[in-house]
PDB file of C-alpha atoms and ligand atoms in Angstrom:
ATOM      1  CA  UNK A   1      36.452  -5.098 -20.788  1.00  0.00           C
ATOM      2  CA  UNK A   2      34.544  -7.811 -18.930  1.00  0.00           C
ATOM      3  CA  UNK A   3      31.541  -5.639 -18.097  1.00  0.00           C
ATOM      4  CA  UNK A   4      33.545  -2.563 -17.101  1.00  0.00           C
ATOM      5  CA  UNK A   5      32.067   0.621 -18.587  1.00  0.00           C
ATOM      6  CA  UNK A   6      34.527   2.681 -20.603  1.00  0.00           C
ATOM      7  CA  UNK A   7      35.199   6.207 -19.342  1.00  0.00           C
ATOM      8  CA  UNK A   8      36.498   9.018 -21.510  1.00  0.00           C
ATOM      9  CA  UNK A   9      37.720  11.906 -19.349  1.00  0.00           C
ATOM     10  CA  UNK A  10      38.929  15.260 -20.628  1.00  0.00           C
ATOM     11  CA  UNK A  11      41.700  16.950 -18.614  1.00  0.00           C
ATOM     12  CA  UNK A  12      41.720  20.617 -19.558  1.00  0.00           C
ATOM     13  CA  UNK A  13      44.740  21.377 -17.340  1.00  0.00           C
ATOM     14  CA  UNK A  14      45.269  25.155 -16.975  1.00  0.00           C
ATOM     15  CA  UNK A  15      43.108  26.132 -19.929  1.00  0.00           C
ATOM     16  CA  UNK A  16      39.846  28.048 -20.379  1.00  0.00           C
ATOM     17  CA  UNK A  17      38.238  30.905 -18.495  1.00  0.00           C
ATOM     18  CA  UNK A  18      34.608  30.423 -17.378  1.00  0.00           C
ATOM     19  CA  UNK A  19      33.420  32.159 -20.574  1.00  0.00           C
ATOM     20  CA  UNK A  20      35.591  29.922 -22.766  1.00  0.00           C
ATOM     21  CA  UNK A  21      34.387  26.895 -20.810  1.00  0.00           C
ATOM     22  CA  UNK A  22      30.739  27.812 -21.458  1.00  0.00           C
ATOM     23  CA  UNK A  23      31.511  28.174 -25.148  1.00  0.00           C
ATOM     24  CA  UNK A  24      33.141  24.709 -25.151  1.00  0.00           C
ATOM     25  CA  UNK A  25      30.070  23.209 -23.433  1.00  0.00           C
ATOM     26  CA  UNK A  26      27.702  24.741 -25.961  1.00  0.00           C
ATOM     27  CA  UNK A  27      29.769  23.317 -28.818  1.00  0.00           C
ATOM     28  CA  UNK A  28      30.013  19.946 -27.102  1.00  0.00           C
ATOM     29  CA  UNK A  29      26.265  19.688 -26.448  1.00  0.00           C
ATOM     30  CA  UNK A  30      25.531  20.573 -30.081  1.00  0.00           C
ATOM     31  CA  UNK A  31      28.016  18.016 -31.324  1.00  0.00           C
ATOM     32  CA  UNK A  32      27.119  15.257 -28.842  1.00  0.00           C
ATOM     33  CA  UNK A  33      23.683  15.768 -27.262  1.00  0.00           C
ATOM     34  CA  UNK A  34      23.817  12.183 -25.964  1.00  0.00           C
ATOM     35  CA  UNK A  35      26.771   9.888 -25.390  1.00  0.00           C
ATOM     36  CA  UNK A  36      26.983   6.384 -26.916  1.00  0.00           C
ATOM     37  CA  UNK A  37      25.181   3.809 -24.738  1.00  0.00           C
ATOM     38  CA  UNK A  38      27.417   2.218 -22.129  1.00  0.00           C
ATOM     39  CA  UNK A  39      30.059   4.965 -22.227  1.00  0.00           C
ATOM     40  CA  UNK A  40      30.812   7.324 -19.318  1.00  0.00           C
ATOM     41  CA  UNK A  41      32.195  10.797 -19.955  1.00  0.00           C
ATOM     42  CA  UNK A  42      33.878  13.216 -17.549  1.00  0.00           C
ATOM     43  CA  UNK A  43      35.018  16.790 -18.122  1.00  0.00           C
ATOM     44  CA  UNK A  44      37.753  18.127 -15.805  1.00  0.00           C
ATOM     45  CA  UNK A  45      38.061  21.913 -16.000  1.00  0.00           C
ATOM     46  CA  UNK A  46      40.144  24.103 -13.689  1.00  0.00           C
ATOM     47  CA  UNK A  47      38.540  25.011 -10.321  1.00  0.00           C
ATOM     48  CA  UNK A  48      37.516  28.412 -11.631  1.00  0.00           C
ATOM     49  CA  UNK A  49      35.347  26.905 -14.379  1.00  0.00           C
ATOM     50  CA  UNK A  50      33.780  24.024 -12.406  1.00  0.00           C
ATOM     51  CA  UNK A  51      30.592  25.860 -11.642  1.00  0.00           C
ATOM     52  CA  UNK A  52      30.207  27.209 -15.182  1.00  0.00           C
ATOM     53  CA  UNK A  53      30.732  23.761 -16.703  1.00  0.00           C
ATOM     54  CA  UNK A  54      28.396  22.059 -14.208  1.00  0.00           C
ATOM     55  CA  UNK A  55      25.663  24.545 -15.081  1.00  0.00           C
ATOM     56  CA  UNK A  56      26.288  24.394 -18.824  1.00  0.00           C
ATOM     57  CA  UNK A  57      26.220  20.567 -18.841  1.00  0.00           C
ATOM     58  CA  UNK A  58      23.148  20.217 -16.605  1.00  0.00           C
ATOM     59  CA  UNK A  59      20.975  17.408 -17.984  1.00  0.00           C
ATOM     60  CA  UNK A  60      23.824  16.085 -20.147  1.00  0.00           C
ATOM     61  CA  UNK A  61      25.179  12.645 -19.170  1.00  0.00           C
ATOM     62  CA  UNK A  62      28.795  13.873 -18.862  1.00  0.00           C
ATOM     63  CA  UNK A  63      29.897  14.383 -15.269  1.00  0.00           C
ATOM     64  CA  UNK A  64      32.233  17.083 -14.070  1.00  0.00           C
ATOM     65  CA  UNK A  65      35.452  16.510 -12.123  1.00  0.00           C
ATOM     66  CA  UNK A  66      38.201  18.647 -10.621  1.00  0.00           C
ATOM     67  CA  UNK A  67      41.916  18.228 -11.396  1.00  0.00           C
ATOM     68  CA  UNK A  68      43.045  17.867  -7.777  1.00  0.00           C
ATOM     69  CA  UNK A  69      41.767  18.546  -4.253  1.00  0.00           C
ATOM     70  CA  UNK A  70      43.312  19.166  -0.851  1.00  0.00           C
ATOM     71  CA  UNK A  71      43.400  16.254   1.562  1.00  0.00           C
ATOM     72  CA  UNK A  72      42.179  18.622   4.301  1.00  0.00           C
ATOM     73  CA  UNK A  73      38.476  19.349   4.890  1.00  0.00           C
ATOM     74  CA  UNK A  74      39.040  23.053   5.731  1.00  0.00           C
ATOM     75  CA  UNK A  75      41.401  25.294   7.651  1.00  0.00           C
ATOM     76  CA  UNK A  76      44.474  27.483   7.235  1.00  0.00           C
ATOM     77  CA  UNK A  77      45.630  26.186   3.820  1.00  0.00           C
ATOM     78  CA  UNK A  78      45.938  29.281   1.651  1.00  0.00           C
ATOM     79  CA  UNK A  79      45.320  28.548  -2.001  1.00  0.00           C
ATOM     80  CA  UNK A  80      43.986  25.031  -1.420  1.00  0.00           C
ATOM     81  CA  UNK A  81      40.508  23.796  -2.350  1.00  0.00           C
ATOM     82  CA  UNK A  82      38.693  21.008  -0.497  1.00  0.00           C
ATOM     83  CA  UNK A  83      36.685  18.067  -1.757  1.00  0.00           C
ATOM     84  CA  UNK A  84      33.425  19.476  -0.392  1.00  0.00           C
ATOM     85  CA  UNK A  85      34.129  22.818  -2.123  1.00  0.00           C
ATOM     86  CA  UNK A  86      34.466  21.208  -5.553  1.00  0.00           C
ATOM     87  CA  UNK A  87      31.428  19.027  -4.786  1.00  0.00           C
ATOM     88  CA  UNK A  88      29.526  22.236  -4.060  1.00  0.00           C
ATOM     89  CA  UNK A  89      30.560  23.518  -7.511  1.00  0.00           C
ATOM     90  CA  UNK A  90      29.006  20.440  -9.120  1.00  0.00           C
ATOM     91  CA  UNK A  91      32.063  18.175  -9.349  1.00  0.00           C
ATOM     92  CA  UNK A  92      31.438  14.484  -8.755  1.00  0.00           C
ATOM     93  CA  UNK A  93      35.042  13.364  -9.164  1.00  0.00           C
ATOM     94  CA  UNK A  94      38.636  14.562  -9.234  1.00  0.00           C
ATOM     95  CA  UNK A  95      41.827  13.703 -11.059  1.00  0.00           C
ATOM     96  CA  UNK A  96      44.443  12.966  -8.388  1.00  0.00           C
ATOM     97  CA  UNK A  97      48.220  12.509  -8.576  1.00  0.00           C
ATOM     98  CA  UNK A  98      48.668  13.734 -12.139  1.00  0.00           C
ATOM     99  CA  UNK A  99      52.365  13.567 -13.067  1.00  0.00           C
ATOM    100  CA  UNK A 100      52.407  17.346 -13.591  1.00  0.00           C
ATOM    101  CA  UNK A 101      51.502  17.665  -9.893  1.00  0.00           C
ATOM    102  CA  UNK A 102      53.834  14.890  -8.771  1.00  0.00           C
ATOM    103  CA  UNK A 103      56.623  16.821 -10.572  1.00  0.00           C
ATOM    104  CA  UNK A 104      55.865  19.742  -8.230  1.00  0.00           C
ATOM    105  CA  UNK A 105      56.376  17.545  -5.169  1.00  0.00           C
ATOM    106  CA  UNK A 106      53.164  15.559  -4.677  1.00  0.00           C
ATOM    107  CA  UNK A 107      54.203  12.203  -3.184  1.00  0.00           C
ATOM    108  CA  UNK A 108      52.463   8.821  -3.249  1.00  0.00           C
ATOM    109  CA  UNK A 109      51.428   9.364   0.378  1.00  0.00           C
ATOM    110  CA  UNK A 110      49.915  12.765  -0.448  1.00  0.00           C
ATOM    111  CA  UNK A 111      48.029  11.247  -3.375  1.00  0.00           C
ATOM    112  CA  UNK A 112      46.684   8.500  -1.115  1.00  0.00           C
ATOM    113  CA  UNK A 113      45.377  10.965   1.455  1.00  0.00           C
ATOM    114  CA  UNK A 114      43.655  12.933  -1.317  1.00  0.00           C
ATOM    115  CA  UNK A 115      42.075   9.703  -2.575  1.00  0.00           C
ATOM    116  CA  UNK A 116      40.631   9.111   0.894  1.00  0.00           C
ATOM    117  CA  UNK A 117      39.410  12.710   1.176  1.00  0.00           C
ATOM    118  CA  UNK A 118      37.722  12.447  -2.233  1.00  0.00           C
ATOM    119  CA  UNK A 119      35.948   9.186  -1.394  1.00  0.00           C
ATOM    120  CA  UNK A 120      34.810  10.533   1.978  1.00  0.00           C
ATOM    121  CA  UNK A 121      33.265  13.558   0.251  1.00  0.00           C
ATOM    122  CA  UNK A 122      31.425  11.517  -2.380  1.00  0.00           C
ATOM    123  CA  UNK A 123      33.841  12.208  -5.245  1.00  0.00           C
ATOM    124  CA  UNK A 124      35.161   9.582  -7.646  1.00  0.00           C
ATOM    125  CA  UNK A 125      38.963   9.724  -7.758  1.00  0.00           C
ATOM    126  CA  UNK A 126      40.710   9.348 -11.126  1.00  0.00           C
ATOM    127  CA  UNK A 127      44.159   8.342  -9.859  1.00  0.00           C
ATOM    128  CA  UNK A 128      47.099   8.886 -12.233  1.00  0.00           C
ATOM    129  CA  UNK A 129      50.011   6.484 -12.248  1.00  0.00           C
ATOM    130  CA  UNK A 130      52.961   6.519 -14.644  1.00  0.00           C
ATOM    131  CA  UNK A 131      56.643   5.927 -15.254  1.00  0.00           C
ATOM    132  CA  UNK A 132      59.294   8.292 -16.627  1.00  0.00           C
ATOM    133  CA  UNK A 133      61.279   7.556 -19.768  1.00  0.00           C
ATOM    134  CA  UNK A 134      64.351   6.720 -17.648  1.00  0.00           C
ATOM    135  CA  UNK A 135      62.305   4.231 -15.635  1.00  0.00           C
ATOM    136  CA  UNK A 136      60.853   2.659 -18.796  1.00  0.00           C
ATOM    137  CA  UNK A 137      64.298   2.374 -20.387  1.00  0.00           C
ATOM    138  CA  UNK A 138      65.806   1.130 -17.130  1.00  0.00           C
ATOM    139  CA  UNK A 139      63.366  -1.795 -17.080  1.00  0.00           C
ATOM    140  CA  UNK A 140      61.747  -0.860 -13.762  1.00  0.00           C
ATOM    141  CA  UNK A 141      58.313   0.172 -15.070  1.00  0.00           C
ATOM    142  CA  UNK A 142      56.334  -2.631 -13.450  1.00  0.00           C
ATOM    143  CA  UNK A 143      57.882  -2.055  -9.999  1.00  0.00           C
ATOM    144  CA  UNK A 144      57.345   1.718 -10.203  1.00  0.00           C
ATOM    145  CA  UNK A 145      53.723   1.339 -11.264  1.00  0.00           C
ATOM    146  CA  UNK A 146      52.981  -1.347  -8.691  1.00  0.00           C
ATOM    147  CA  UNK A 147      54.443   0.863  -5.932  1.00  0.00           C
ATOM    148  CA  UNK A 148      52.378   3.907  -6.964  1.00  0.00           C
ATOM    149  CA  UNK A 149      49.268   1.798  -7.347  1.00  0.00           C
ATOM    150  CA  UNK A 150      49.620  -0.006  -4.005  1.00  0.00           C
ATOM    151  CA  UNK A 151      49.970   3.215  -2.014  1.00  0.00           C
ATOM    152  CA  UNK A 152      46.982   4.798  -3.773  1.00  0.00           C
ATOM    153  CA  UNK A 153      44.635   1.813  -3.464  1.00  0.00           C
ATOM    154  CA  UNK A 154      45.827   1.048   0.046  1.00  0.00           C
ATOM    155  CA  UNK A 155      43.273   3.581   1.318  1.00  0.00           C
ATOM    156  CA  UNK A 156      40.409   2.196  -0.809  1.00  0.00           C
ATOM    157  CA  UNK A 157      37.961  -0.211   0.846  1.00  0.00           C
ATOM    158  CA  UNK A 158      36.917  -3.361  -0.994  1.00  0.00           C
ATOM    159  CA  UNK A 159      33.368  -2.041  -1.475  1.00  0.00           C
ATOM    160  CA  UNK A 160      34.704   1.191  -3.055  1.00  0.00           C
ATOM    161  CA  UNK A 161      36.364  -0.399  -6.080  1.00  0.00           C
ATOM    162  CA  UNK A 162      33.553   0.734  -8.404  1.00  0.00           C
ATOM    163  CA  UNK A 163      34.014   4.338  -7.301  1.00  0.00           C
ATOM    164  CA  UNK A 164      37.667   4.697  -8.249  1.00  0.00           C
ATOM    165  CA  UNK A 165      39.344   4.941 -11.642  1.00  0.00           C
ATOM    166  CA  UNK A 166      43.052   4.457 -12.353  1.00  0.00           C
ATOM    167  CA  UNK A 167      44.673   6.277 -15.275  1.00  0.00           C
ATOM    168  CA  UNK A 168      47.910   4.808 -16.581  1.00  0.00           C
ATOM    169  CA  UNK A 169      49.779   7.795 -17.988  1.00  0.00           C
ATOM    170  CA  UNK A 170      53.393   7.215 -19.039  1.00  0.00           C
ATOM    171  CA  UNK A 171      55.074  10.571 -18.383  1.00  0.00           C
ATOM    172  CA  UNK A 172      56.973  10.430 -21.672  1.00  0.00           C
ATOM    173  CA  UNK A 173      53.686  10.190 -23.587  1.00  0.00           C
ATOM    174  CA  UNK A 174      51.973  13.214 -22.028  1.00  0.00           C
ATOM    175  CA  UNK A 175      51.718  16.188 -24.349  1.00  0.00           C
ATOM    176  CA  UNK A 176      54.485  14.815 -26.562  1.00  0.00           C
ATOM    177  CA  UNK A 177      52.487  13.359 -29.439  1.00  0.00           C
ATOM    178  CA  UNK A 178      54.222  10.084 -28.612  1.00  0.00           C
ATOM    179  CA  UNK A 179      51.409   7.764 -27.520  1.00  0.00           C
ATOM    180  CA  UNK A 180      52.315   4.368 -26.110  1.00  0.00           C
ATOM    181  CA  UNK A 181      51.473   1.690 -28.662  1.00  0.00           C
ATOM    182  CA  UNK A 182      48.172  -0.069 -27.923  1.00  0.00           C
ATOM    183  CA  UNK A 183      50.182  -3.265 -27.333  1.00  0.00           C
ATOM    184  CA  UNK A 184      52.419  -1.589 -24.754  1.00  0.00           C
ATOM    185  CA  UNK A 185      49.476   0.116 -23.030  1.00  0.00           C
ATOM    186  CA  UNK A 186      47.499  -3.155 -22.950  1.00  0.00           C
ATOM    187  CA  UNK A 187      50.428  -5.139 -21.573  1.00  0.00           C
ATOM    188  CA  UNK A 188      51.234  -2.530 -18.916  1.00  0.00           C
ATOM    189  CA  UNK A 189      47.615  -2.122 -17.809  1.00  0.00           C
ATOM    190  CA  UNK A 190      47.101  -5.894 -17.651  1.00  0.00           C
ATOM    191  CA  UNK A 191      50.159  -6.109 -15.366  1.00  0.00           C
ATOM    192  CA  UNK A 192      48.777  -3.289 -13.192  1.00  0.00           C
ATOM    193  CA  UNK A 193      45.455  -5.094 -12.923  1.00  0.00           C
ATOM    194  CA  UNK A 194      47.252  -8.270 -11.860  1.00  0.00           C
ATOM    195  CA  UNK A 195      49.225  -6.391  -9.212  1.00  0.00           C
ATOM    196  CA  UNK A 196      46.006  -4.879  -7.810  1.00  0.00           C
ATOM    197  CA  UNK A 197      44.278  -8.255  -7.608  1.00  0.00           C
ATOM    198  CA  UNK A 198      45.406  -9.265  -4.117  1.00  0.00           C
ATOM    199  CA  UNK A 199      43.968  -6.013  -2.689  1.00  0.00           C
ATOM    200  CA  UNK A 200      40.643  -5.604  -4.433  1.00  0.00           C
ATOM    201  CA  UNK A 201      38.412  -7.106  -7.097  1.00  0.00           C
ATOM    202  CA  UNK A 202      40.669  -6.120 -10.015  1.00  0.00           C
ATOM    203  CA  UNK A 203      38.201  -7.340 -12.636  1.00  0.00           C
ATOM    204  CA  UNK A 204      35.938  -4.499 -11.561  1.00  0.00           C
ATOM    205  CA  UNK A 205      38.714  -1.869 -11.444  1.00  0.00           C
ATOM    206  CA  UNK A 206      38.538   0.611 -14.332  1.00  0.00           C
ATOM    207  CA  UNK A 207      41.973   1.451 -15.740  1.00  0.00           C
ATOM    208  CA  UNK A 208      42.294   4.131 -18.424  1.00  0.00           C
ATOM    209  CA  UNK A 209      45.212   5.020 -20.651  1.00  0.00           C
ATOM    210  CA  UNK A 210      46.368   8.640 -20.990  1.00  0.00           C
ATOM    211  CA  UNK A 211      49.076  10.338 -23.023  1.00  0.00           C
ATOM    212  CA  UNK A 212      48.724  11.885 -26.498  1.00  0.00           C
ATOM    213  CA  UNK A 213      45.390  10.193 -27.275  1.00  0.00           C
ATOM    214  CA  UNK A 214      43.814  11.650 -30.436  1.00  0.00           C
ATOM    215  CA  UNK A 215      40.688  10.870 -32.466  1.00  0.00           C
ATOM    216  CA  UNK A 216      42.945   9.056 -34.941  1.00  0.00           C
ATOM    217  CA  UNK A 217      44.509   6.769 -32.322  1.00  0.00           C
ATOM    218  CA  UNK A 218      41.555   6.243 -29.970  1.00  0.00           C
ATOM    219  CA  UNK A 219      39.823   3.332 -31.629  1.00  0.00           C
ATOM    220  CA  UNK A 220      42.789   0.956 -31.836  1.00  0.00           C
ATOM    221  CA  UNK A 221      43.616   1.799 -28.232  1.00  0.00           C
ATOM    222  CA  UNK A 222      40.115   1.295 -26.866  1.00  0.00           C
ATOM    223  CA  UNK A 223      39.590  -2.163 -28.352  1.00  0.00           C
ATOM    224  CA  UNK A 224      42.343  -3.583 -26.109  1.00  0.00           C
ATOM    225  CA  UNK A 225      40.719  -5.865 -23.512  1.00  0.00           C
ATOM    226  CA  UNK A 226      42.214  -4.251 -20.393  1.00  0.00           C
ATOM    227  CA  UNK A 227      42.006  -0.587 -21.464  1.00  0.00           C
ATOM    228  CA  UNK A 228      38.781   0.835 -20.031  1.00  0.00           C
ATOM    229  CA  UNK A 229      38.902   4.282 -21.605  1.00  0.00           C
ATOM    230  CA  UNK A 230      41.140   7.306 -21.931  1.00  0.00           C
ATOM    231  CA  UNK A 231      42.253  10.385 -20.036  1.00  0.00           C
ATOM    232  CA  UNK A 232      42.609  12.975 -22.763  1.00  0.00           C
ATOM    233  CA  UNK A 233      44.542  16.229 -22.403  1.00  0.00           C
ATOM    234  CA  UNK A 234      45.210  18.325 -25.507  1.00  0.00           C
ATOM    235  CA  UNK A 235      42.564  16.655 -27.674  1.00  0.00           C
ATOM    236  CA  UNK A 236      39.835  17.415 -25.105  1.00  0.00           C
ATOM    237  CA  UNK A 237      40.204  21.176 -25.500  1.00  0.00           C
ATOM    238  CA  UNK A 238      38.298  21.055 -28.765  1.00  0.00           C
ATOM    239  CA  UNK A 239      34.727  19.711 -28.396  1.00  0.00           C
ATOM    240  CA  UNK A 240      34.833  18.155 -31.868  1.00  0.00           C
ATOM    241  CA  UNK A 241      37.942  16.053 -31.251  1.00  0.00           C
ATOM    242  CA  UNK A 242      36.775  15.125 -27.723  1.00  0.00           C
ATOM    243  CA  UNK A 243      33.423  13.982 -29.164  1.00  0.00           C
ATOM    244  CA  UNK A 244      35.215  11.882 -31.785  1.00  0.00           C
ATOM    245  CA  UNK A 245      37.184  10.080 -29.051  1.00  0.00           C
ATOM    246  CA  UNK A 246      33.958   9.415 -27.116  1.00  0.00           C
ATOM    247  CA  UNK A 247      32.369   7.985 -30.269  1.00  0.00           C
ATOM    248  CA  UNK A 248      35.382   5.724 -30.716  1.00  0.00           C
ATOM    249  CA  UNK A 249      34.626   4.234 -27.279  1.00  0.00           C
ATOM    250  CA  UNK A 250      31.022   3.451 -28.227  1.00  0.00           C
TER     251      UNK A 250
HETATM  252  P1  PGA B 301      47.740  14.696 -23.406  1.00  0.00           P
HETATM  253  O1  PGA B 301      47.587  14.780 -21.812  1.00  0.00           O
HETATM  254  O2  PGA B 301      46.545  13.962 -23.937  1.00  0.00           O
HETATM  255  O3  PGA B 301      47.775  16.138 -23.842  1.00  0.00           O
HETATM  256  O4  PGA B 301      49.016  13.973 -23.684  1.00  0.00           O
HETATM  257  C1  PGA B 301      47.058  13.713 -21.066  1.00  0.00           C
HETATM  258  C2  PGA B 301      47.078  14.058 -19.600  1.00  0.00           C
HETATM  259  O5  PGA B 301      48.019  14.712 -19.141  1.00  0.00           O
HETATM  260  O6  PGA B 301      46.158  13.673 -18.852  1.00  0.00           O
END
């Protein structure tokens, strides 16, 4: 990892009411009152639970992040939520460009403008990048990933590299129980790091893996030299299994 701190981030997707979120936080704090030294942890609840989770995790080292933001600061955008609004609810980061949002029409350009809006508001973007099964089988994975990555980091200034996180999430591995092998994830992430190198200091760029990570698979994944942590969906909904993945990163 060459000095990069591992980050374990939990993506709750569209799960948990504020009351359920508070219950999760209580269980998580009991199970993991401190995180292993050198490990960063983020919890990404839906907008409606951001404030509850921020309050319930006050004083705990885990930081709170949203799952997306608008690229606009304010205005006539019914249903949208701005970076400063989630910041005001205690978020210090946001997942951006998750494949479930790209599938609804979010383009690389839209992701890039959200990345800029997040950075301008003091949020750390966790930018998701990934190929479909057809793209993997068609042998175009590295081009697809390099394209997505270039557009997203094109808006990032050289001195902001420590504030962004990339999450490599192969679409075919998300929610399927079919995790990429650690070898495949390592090889793909190393190639992504190499493709980022002309644009920023890629040795400082944190790149996570996401897609069907479980407590059982986390350790072998997280020992790979280029994999700087995990973005965890399903297994983050239970505080016990999320805590086990964090411990595996320690
Ligand atoms: P999963 O989701 O761990 O449930 O596969 C990961 C994600 O979508 O971020």
